[in-house]
Coordinates of C-alpha atoms and ligand atoms in Angstrom, one line a residue:
M1 CA 19.0 -1.5 -35.2
V2 CA 17.1 -3.0 -38.1
F3 CA 15.9 -5.7 -35.8
R4 CA 14.8 -3.1 -33.3
I5 CA 12.8 -1.2 -35.8
L6 CA 11.3 -4.4 -37.1
S7 CA 10.4 -5.5 -33.6
L8 CA 8.8 -2.2 -32.7
F9 CA 6.8 -2.3 -36.0
F10 CA 5.6 -5.8 -35.2
C11 CA 4.6 -4.7 -31.7
A12 CA 2.6 -1.8 -33.1
V13 CA 0.8 -3.9 -35.7
L14 CA -0.1 -6.5 -33.2
A15 CA -1.2 -4.0 -30.6
M16 CA -3.9 -3.0 -33.0
T17 CA -5.0 -6.5 -33.8
L18 CA -4.5 -8.7 -30.7
S19 CA -6.2 -7.9 -27.5
Q20 CA -5.0 -11.0 -25.6
T21 CA -1.3 -10.4 -26.3
T22 CA 0.7 -8.0 -24.2
V23 CA 2.8 -5.8 -26.5
C24 CA 6.3 -4.5 -25.8
Q25 CA 6.5 -0.8 -24.9
E26 CA 10.1 0.4 -24.7
N27 CA 10.6 3.2 -22.2
P28 CA 10.9 6.4 -24.3
Q29 CA 13.7 7.6 -21.9
A30 CA 15.7 4.5 -22.5
V31 CA 18.6 4.7 -24.9
G32 CA 19.2 2.3 -27.7
Q33 CA 20.6 -1.2 -27.1
P34 CA 24.2 -1.8 -28.1
D35 CA 24.7 -4.3 -30.9
P36 CA 26.4 -7.5 -29.6
L37 CA 27.7 -8.2 -33.1
I38 CA 29.8 -5.0 -33.5
N39 CA 33.2 -5.9 -32.2
R40 CA 35.7 -3.7 -30.3
N41 CA 37.2 -2.4 -33.6
G42 CA 33.8 -1.5 -34.9
E43 CA 33.5 -4.4 -37.3
K44 CA 30.5 -6.5 -37.8
V45 CA 30.7 -10.1 -36.7
T46 CA 29.1 -12.3 -39.3
T47 CA 30.0 -15.9 -38.6
A48 CA 29.6 -18.3 -35.6
E49 CA 33.3 -18.8 -35.7
Q50 CA 34.1 -15.1 -35.3
W51 CA 31.6 -15.0 -32.5
K52 CA 33.2 -17.9 -30.6
S53 CA 36.8 -17.1 -31.1
Q54 CA 36.8 -13.3 -30.9
R55 CA 33.5 -11.5 -29.9
R56 CA 32.3 -13.8 -27.1
P57 CA 35.7 -13.6 -25.3
E58 CA 35.7 -9.8 -25.7
I59 CA 32.2 -9.6 -24.2
L60 CA 33.0 -11.8 -21.3
E61 CA 36.0 -9.7 -20.6
L62 CA 33.9 -6.6 -20.4
F63 CA 31.4 -8.3 -18.0
R64 CA 34.3 -9.6 -16.0
T65 CA 36.1 -6.3 -15.5
Q66 CA 33.0 -4.0 -15.3
M67 CA 30.3 -6.0 -13.6
Y68 CA 30.6 -9.5 -12.1
G69 CA 34.4 -9.3 -11.5
M70 CA 37.2 -11.7 -12.3
A71 CA 37.2 -15.0 -10.5
P72 CA 40.0 -17.5 -10.0
G73 CA 39.9 -20.6 -12.2
R74 CA 39.6 -24.3 -11.2
V75 CA 41.1 -25.3 -7.9
A76 CA 44.3 -27.3 -8.2
R77 CA 43.6 -29.4 -5.2
S78 CA 40.2 -30.6 -4.3
E79 CA 38.5 -33.7 -3.0
I80 CA 35.0 -35.1 -2.9
R81 CA 33.7 -37.0 0.1
I82 CA 30.4 -38.8 0.6
A83 CA 29.2 -37.6 3.9
Q84 CA 25.8 -39.4 3.9
T85 CA 23.7 -41.7 1.7
D86 CA 20.0 -42.2 1.8
K87 CA 18.8 -44.9 -0.6
N88 CA 15.2 -44.4 0.5
F89 CA 14.7 -40.8 -0.1
L90 CA 11.3 -39.7 -1.2
N91 CA 9.8 -43.0 -0.1
G92 CA 12.3 -44.9 -2.0
K93 CA 11.8 -43.0 -5.3
A94 CA 15.2 -41.4 -5.1
M95 CA 18.7 -41.7 -3.8
R96 CA 20.1 -38.8 -1.8
L97 CA 23.8 -38.2 -1.4
Q98 CA 25.5 -35.5 0.7
L99 CA 28.8 -34.7 -1.0
L100 CA 31.4 -32.6 0.7
I101 CA 33.5 -30.8 -1.9
K102 CA 36.8 -29.7 -0.3
L103 CA 38.6 -27.0 -2.0
K104 CA 42.2 -26.4 -0.9
A105 CA 43.3 -22.7 -1.1
P106 CA 46.9 -21.8 -1.8
S107 CA 47.3 -20.9 1.9
G108 CA 46.5 -24.5 2.7
E109 CA 43.1 -23.7 4.2
V110 CA 40.3 -25.9 3.1
H111 CA 36.9 -24.6 2.2
T112 CA 33.9 -27.0 2.0
I113 CA 30.8 -26.9 -0.1
D114 CA 28.0 -29.3 1.2
V115 CA 26.2 -30.5 -1.9
M116 CA 23.0 -32.5 -1.9
L117 CA 22.6 -34.7 -4.9
V118 CA 19.3 -36.4 -5.5
V119 CA 18.8 -38.8 -8.5
P120 CA 16.0 -41.2 -9.3
Q121 CA 16.3 -44.7 -8.0
G122 CA 18.0 -46.4 -11.0
T123 CA 17.5 -49.9 -12.3
T124 CA 21.2 -50.0 -12.8
P125 CA 23.5 -48.4 -10.2
D126 CA 25.5 -46.5 -12.9
K127 CA 22.7 -45.1 -14.9
K128 CA 23.4 -41.4 -15.6
Y129 CA 20.7 -38.7 -15.1
P130 CA 20.3 -35.2 -16.4
V131 CA 20.6 -32.9 -13.4
F132 CA 19.3 -29.4 -12.5
L133 CA 22.0 -27.6 -10.5
G134 CA 21.2 -24.5 -8.5
L135 CA 22.2 -22.9 -5.3
N136 CA 19.5 -22.5 -2.6
F137 CA 18.8 -19.6 -0.2
C138 CA 17.9 -21.7 2.8
G139 CA 20.4 -24.6 3.3
N140 CA 19.8 -28.0 1.8
H141 CA 17.5 -28.9 4.7
G142 CA 15.3 -26.0 3.7
I143 CA 14.3 -27.4 0.3
H144 CA 12.7 -30.6 1.7
P145 CA 11.3 -31.4 5.2
D146 CA 13.0 -34.9 5.4
P147 CA 14.6 -34.9 8.9
G148 CA 17.6 -36.9 7.6
I149 CA 19.0 -34.0 5.6
P150 CA 21.8 -32.4 7.6
L151 CA 20.9 -29.0 9.1
S152 CA 23.2 -26.3 7.7
T153 CA 25.3 -24.8 10.5
K154 CA 26.2 -21.8 8.4
W155 CA 25.2 -18.1 8.9
M156 CA 21.7 -17.2 7.6
P157 CA 19.9 -13.9 7.7
S158 CA 17.5 -14.0 10.7
S159 CA 15.1 -11.3 9.6
G160 CA 11.7 -12.5 8.6
Q161 CA 12.9 -16.2 8.4
K162 CA 10.9 -18.7 10.3
G163 CA 13.2 -21.1 12.2
V164 CA 16.4 -19.1 12.1
V165 CA 17.6 -18.0 15.5
N166 CA 20.7 -15.9 16.0
N167 CA 21.6 -16.4 12.4
R168 CA 21.5 -20.2 12.6
A169 CA 19.0 -22.7 11.3
T170 CA 16.9 -24.7 13.8
E171 CA 14.8 -27.8 13.2
A172 CA 11.8 -25.4 12.5
H173 CA 13.6 -24.3 9.4
R174 CA 13.3 -27.6 7.6
G175 CA 11.5 -27.5 4.3
V176 CA 10.8 -23.7 4.5
Q177 CA 11.4 -23.4 0.8
A178 CA 10.1 -26.8 -0.3
S179 CA 7.5 -25.2 -2.6
R180 CA 10.3 -23.8 -4.7
W181 CA 11.9 -27.3 -5.1
P182 CA 9.2 -29.8 -6.1
L183 CA 11.6 -32.8 -5.8
E184 CA 9.0 -35.5 -6.4
Q185 CA 7.8 -33.8 -9.6
I186 CA 11.4 -33.5 -10.9
I187 CA 12.4 -37.1 -10.0
D188 CA 9.2 -38.5 -11.5
Q189 CA 10.2 -37.0 -14.8
G190 CA 13.6 -38.6 -14.7
F191 CA 15.8 -35.7 -13.7
G192 CA 18.2 -35.3 -10.8
V193 CA 18.8 -32.3 -8.6
A194 CA 22.1 -31.0 -7.2
T195 CA 22.1 -28.0 -4.8
A196 CA 24.1 -26.3 -2.1
Y197 CA 23.5 -23.4 0.2
Y198 CA 24.8 -20.1 -1.4
G199 CA 26.1 -19.1 2.0
D200 CA 28.6 -22.0 1.8
L201 CA 30.5 -19.9 -0.7
E202 CA 29.9 -16.5 0.8
E203 CA 27.4 -15.1 3.4
D204 CA 25.1 -12.6 1.8
H205 CA 26.0 -9.3 3.5
K206 CA 28.6 -6.7 2.9
D207 CA 31.2 -8.3 5.2
G208 CA 30.5 -11.8 3.9
W209 CA 33.8 -12.0 2.0
K210 CA 35.6 -12.2 5.4
T211 CA 34.6 -15.9 5.8
G212 CA 33.9 -16.8 2.2
V213 CA 35.9 -18.0 -0.8
R214 CA 36.9 -14.4 -1.7
S215 CA 39.2 -14.4 1.3
L216 CA 40.9 -17.6 0.3
F217 CA 41.2 -18.0 -3.5
P218 CA 43.3 -15.2 -5.1
V219 CA 42.6 -13.0 -8.1
D220 CA 45.7 -11.3 -9.4
G221 CA 47.5 -12.7 -6.3
K222 CA 45.1 -10.8 -4.0
V223 CA 42.4 -11.9 -1.6
G224 CA 39.8 -10.3 0.7
D225 CA 39.9 -6.5 1.1
Q226 CA 43.1 -6.4 -1.1
L227 CA 41.1 -7.5 -4.1
P228 CA 41.4 -5.1 -7.1
D229 CA 38.4 -3.2 -8.4
H230 CA 37.8 -5.6 -11.3
A231 CA 37.8 -8.7 -9.0
W232 CA 34.8 -10.8 -8.1
G233 CA 31.9 -9.7 -5.9
A234 CA 29.6 -12.1 -4.1
I235 CA 27.7 -13.0 -7.3
G236 CA 31.0 -13.9 -8.8
A237 CA 31.8 -16.1 -5.8
W238 CA 28.4 -17.9 -5.9
G239 CA 28.8 -18.4 -9.7
W240 CA 32.3 -19.7 -9.3
G241 CA 30.9 -22.1 -6.7
L242 CA 28.5 -23.5 -9.3
S243 CA 31.4 -24.3 -11.5
R244 CA 33.3 -26.0 -8.7
I245 CA 30.2 -28.1 -8.1
M246 CA 30.2 -28.8 -11.8
D247 CA 33.8 -30.1 -11.5
A248 CA 32.5 -32.7 -9.1
L249 CA 29.4 -33.6 -11.0
E250 CA 31.4 -34.0 -14.2
I251 CA 33.1 -37.0 -12.7
W252 CA 30.2 -38.3 -10.7
H253 CA 29.0 -41.7 -12.0
T254 CA 25.2 -41.1 -11.8
V255 CA 25.3 -37.6 -13.4
D256 CA 25.1 -37.1 -17.2
A257 CA 27.6 -34.3 -17.4
K258 CA 26.5 -33.3 -20.9
R259 CA 23.1 -32.5 -19.4
V260 CA 23.6 -30.4 -16.4
Y261 CA 21.2 -27.4 -16.3
V262 CA 22.2 -24.5 -14.1
H263 CA 19.3 -22.5 -12.7
G264 CA 18.6 -19.9 -10.0
H265 CA 16.0 -17.5 -8.7
S266 CA 16.3 -13.7 -8.3
R267 CA 19.9 -12.9 -7.1
L268 CA 20.7 -16.6 -7.7
G269 CA 19.2 -16.2 -11.2
K270 CA 21.7 -13.4 -11.8
T271 CA 24.3 -15.9 -10.5
A272 CA 23.1 -18.7 -12.7
L273 CA 23.3 -16.5 -15.8
W274 CA 26.9 -15.4 -15.0
A275 CA 28.0 -19.0 -14.2
G276 CA 26.3 -20.2 -17.4
A277 CA 27.9 -17.4 -19.5
C278 CA 31.4 -18.3 -18.2
D279 CA 31.1 -22.0 -18.1
E280 CA 30.1 -23.8 -21.3
R281 CA 29.7 -27.1 -19.6
F282 CA 26.2 -26.1 -18.6
A283 CA 23.9 -27.4 -21.3
M284 CA 21.1 -25.1 -20.4
V285 CA 21.0 -21.9 -18.3
I286 CA 17.8 -20.9 -16.5
S287 CA 17.1 -17.5 -15.1
N288 CA 14.1 -17.1 -12.9
N289 CA 12.9 -13.6 -12.1
S290 CA 16.6 -12.4 -12.1
G291 CA 15.8 -8.8 -13.0
E292 CA 18.3 -6.0 -12.9
G293 CA 21.9 -7.2 -13.1
G294 CA 20.5 -10.5 -14.4
A295 CA 18.3 -10.9 -17.5
A296 CA 16.6 -7.5 -17.5
L297 CA 17.9 -4.8 -19.9
A298 CA 19.4 -2.0 -17.8
R299 CA 18.9 0.8 -20.4
R300 CA 15.1 0.5 -20.1
L301 CA 15.4 2.2 -16.7
K302 CA 12.4 0.3 -15.4
G303 CA 12.0 -1.5 -12.1
E304 CA 15.2 -1.8 -10.1
R305 CA 18.2 0.3 -11.3
T306 CA 21.9 -0.1 -11.1
A307 CA 22.0 2.5 -8.3
D308 CA 19.6 0.4 -6.2
L309 CA 21.7 -2.7 -6.7
N310 CA 24.9 -1.0 -5.7
R311 CA 23.4 0.9 -2.8
V312 CA 21.5 -2.0 -1.1
F313 CA 23.9 -4.8 -2.1
P314 CA 27.3 -3.2 -2.5
H315 CA 29.0 -6.6 -2.2
W316 CA 27.3 -8.3 -5.2
Y317 CA 29.2 -6.9 -8.1
C318 CA 32.8 -5.8 -8.6
K319 CA 33.8 -2.4 -7.4
N320 CA 34.1 -1.1 -11.0
F321 CA 30.3 -1.6 -11.4
H322 CA 29.6 1.2 -8.9
Q323 CA 30.6 3.8 -11.5
Y324 CA 27.4 2.9 -13.4
S325 CA 25.0 3.8 -10.6
G326 CA 22.6 6.2 -12.3
H327 CA 24.6 5.9 -15.5
E328 CA 23.2 2.9 -17.3
E329 CA 23.9 4.6 -20.6
K330 CA 27.6 4.3 -19.9
L331 CA 27.6 0.5 -19.5
P332 CA 29.7 -0.9 -22.4
F333 CA 27.1 -3.7 -22.8
D334 CA 23.5 -4.5 -21.8
Q335 CA 22.2 -7.8 -20.5
H336 CA 21.2 -9.2 -23.9
W337 CA 24.9 -9.6 -24.5
L338 CA 25.0 -11.9 -21.5
I339 CA 22.1 -13.9 -22.8
A340 CA 23.9 -14.1 -26.2
C341 CA 27.0 -15.7 -24.5
M342 CA 24.9 -18.8 -23.9
A343 CA 24.6 -19.4 -27.7
P344 CA 24.3 -22.1 -29.1
R345 CA 23.2 -23.6 -25.8
L346 CA 19.7 -23.3 -24.5
V347 CA 18.8 -20.3 -22.3
Y348 CA 15.5 -20.1 -20.4
I349 CA 14.3 -16.7 -19.1
A350 CA 11.4 -17.0 -16.7
S351 CA 9.4 -13.9 -15.5
A352 CA 6.4 -13.4 -13.2
S353 CA 3.5 -11.0 -14.0
D354 CA 3.5 -9.3 -10.6
D355 CA 7.2 -8.8 -10.4
A356 CA 7.6 -5.2 -11.8
W357 CA 10.8 -4.7 -9.7
A358 CA 12.5 -7.3 -12.0
D359 CA 11.0 -5.7 -15.1
P360 CA 9.6 -8.9 -16.8
E361 CA 9.3 -7.1 -20.1
G362 CA 12.9 -6.1 -20.0
E363 CA 13.8 -9.7 -19.3
F364 CA 11.9 -10.7 -22.4
L365 CA 13.5 -8.0 -24.5
A366 CA 17.0 -9.2 -23.5
G367 CA 16.1 -12.4 -25.2
V368 CA 14.7 -10.6 -28.3
H369 CA 17.9 -8.6 -28.7
A370 CA 20.1 -11.7 -28.2
E371 CA 18.4 -13.4 -31.2
P372 CA 20.9 -12.3 -33.9
V373 CA 23.7 -14.1 -32.1
F374 CA 21.7 -17.4 -32.1
Q375 CA 21.0 -16.8 -35.8
L376 CA 24.7 -17.0 -36.5
F377 CA 24.4 -20.6 -35.3
H378 CA 21.4 -21.1 -37.6
L379 CA 19.2 -21.3 -34.5
K380 CA 15.9 -19.7 -33.8
G381 CA 16.1 -17.9 -30.4
L382 CA 12.7 -16.6 -29.2
G383 CA 11.5 -16.3 -32.8
T384 CA 9.1 -13.5 -31.7
A385 CA 9.4 -9.9 -30.6
L386 CA 5.9 -10.0 -29.0
W387 CA 5.8 -10.2 -25.3
P388 CA 3.6 -13.3 -24.7
A389 CA 0.5 -13.4 -22.6
V390 CA 0.8 -15.0 -19.1
Q391 CA 1.3 -18.8 -18.9
T392 CA 2.2 -18.9 -22.6
P393 CA 5.8 -20.2 -23.0
V394 CA 7.5 -19.2 -26.3
G395 CA 10.8 -19.7 -28.0
N396 CA 13.3 -22.3 -29.1
S397 CA 17.0 -21.9 -28.2
I398 CA 15.9 -18.9 -26.1
R399 CA 12.8 -19.8 -24.2
Y400 CA 10.6 -17.5 -22.2
H401 CA 7.5 -17.5 -20.1
L402 CA 5.6 -15.0 -18.0
R403 CA 4.1 -16.9 -15.1
Q404 CA 1.0 -15.5 -13.4
G405 CA 1.9 -14.3 -10.0
K406 CA 4.5 -12.9 -7.7
H407 CA 8.3 -13.1 -7.4
D408 CA 8.8 -16.8 -6.6
V409 CA 9.6 -20.2 -8.0
T410 CA 6.6 -22.5 -8.5
S411 CA 6.0 -26.0 -9.9
Y412 CA 4.6 -24.2 -13.1
D413 CA 8.1 -22.8 -13.7
W414 CA 9.8 -26.2 -13.1
E415 CA 7.3 -27.9 -15.5
Q416 CA 8.3 -25.5 -18.3
W417 CA 12.0 -25.9 -17.6
M418 CA 11.7 -29.7 -17.7
K419 CA 9.7 -29.6 -21.0
A420 CA 12.5 -27.5 -22.5
A421 CA 15.4 -29.6 -21.1
P422 CA 17.1 -31.9 -23.5
R423 CA 17.0 -35.5 -22.2
Ligands
GCU1 C1 16.0 -7.7 -4.1 C2 17.0 -7.1 -5.1 C3 16.9 -7.9 -6.4 C4 17.1 -9.4 -6.2 C5 16.1 -9.8 -5.1 C6 16.4 -11.3 -4.6 O1 14.7 -7.5 -4.4 O2 16.6 -5.8 -5.3 O3 17.9 -7.5 -7.3 O4 16.9 -10.1 -7.4 O5 16.3 -9.0 -3.9 O6 17.4 -11.8 -4.8 O7 15.5 -11.8 -3.9

């Protein structure tokens, strides 16, 4: 509360003095933000130890049962196979591997995730690289035009997508989202990239669970349409997939497992945040334009609302989340609690100026309100309550930038994440 009053005070003072800086304006209709440091019994959490052992688990449990849904844990039986190696990827700058991660379900059925791992061409074969891990929207072949990358055979939405015919990718689909994955720029800076098609885990439509991991890996002993109301939705399934890929990267000889940075754009930004909150192996968590149900504060009632999410994408969150449609004030948390779950790791919130639907200011404020949790670890989070001007990254353990432009991922965004990433 004190922090909120102080932040509004700073905003007001700076509004009068700075013309270049955009200043936060909380929606007057929006209700106050719940304090992440007041625990279930109404007591104040005052140490990092209490946060780690009691409060963080309590918060994750709430997000699990009310929003993203409970997911199964690690898979008891899994296997990694190298399906393809290209030692001359990016004109010899990089090495590309296609790894098939085979997850065996209790029923005996095997579910495969096709991971593309690209690392710089090393001087020694076993050199370990920090890696950016993120799911893609378009199949691995869609992130770079190289004809050697296997074309995904999975279902893809046909509408508005160049090169997708009858919900399947064709050769014309290669590299369609290459601008969002500037591989050369990333490799040149000494990082690797791991990615998989999000549809490898679950197709993104309301019946997607039928062929995805939610029909195979049980929660409370149940799968598919028998899943309880607090069990995983599609975002939970995609996030769980990121952790299963991490299981493989953790033992992969060219990956520095202490420096795997999980990232995602839009719905996959929501996914990256949830994966990063649950799985502390991710050293940095990056949300790009994740908006409502991701980094943006729901109680601001700006841009997309919970009712929009649940109506248009009823499969994304757990069934319990539907009771909050039009009732953001009833949520037992807000999204700054999710950001706080990354502490003491790095979290990067990236917004875009022309992306009102994702409420860029609300994304920033989630970082502001998560700050007290980072302070328990003696870390500076954003270190400011002023919404920065465009193209002006700010922060420390919580970083933020407002890119000029529309809902997208650009090389500017990557440049900032790479600057922030511990090497
Ligand atoms: C829609 C949706 C957003 C989502 C976005 C995306 O706009 O309303 O919540 O982030 O799609 O994933 O592209």
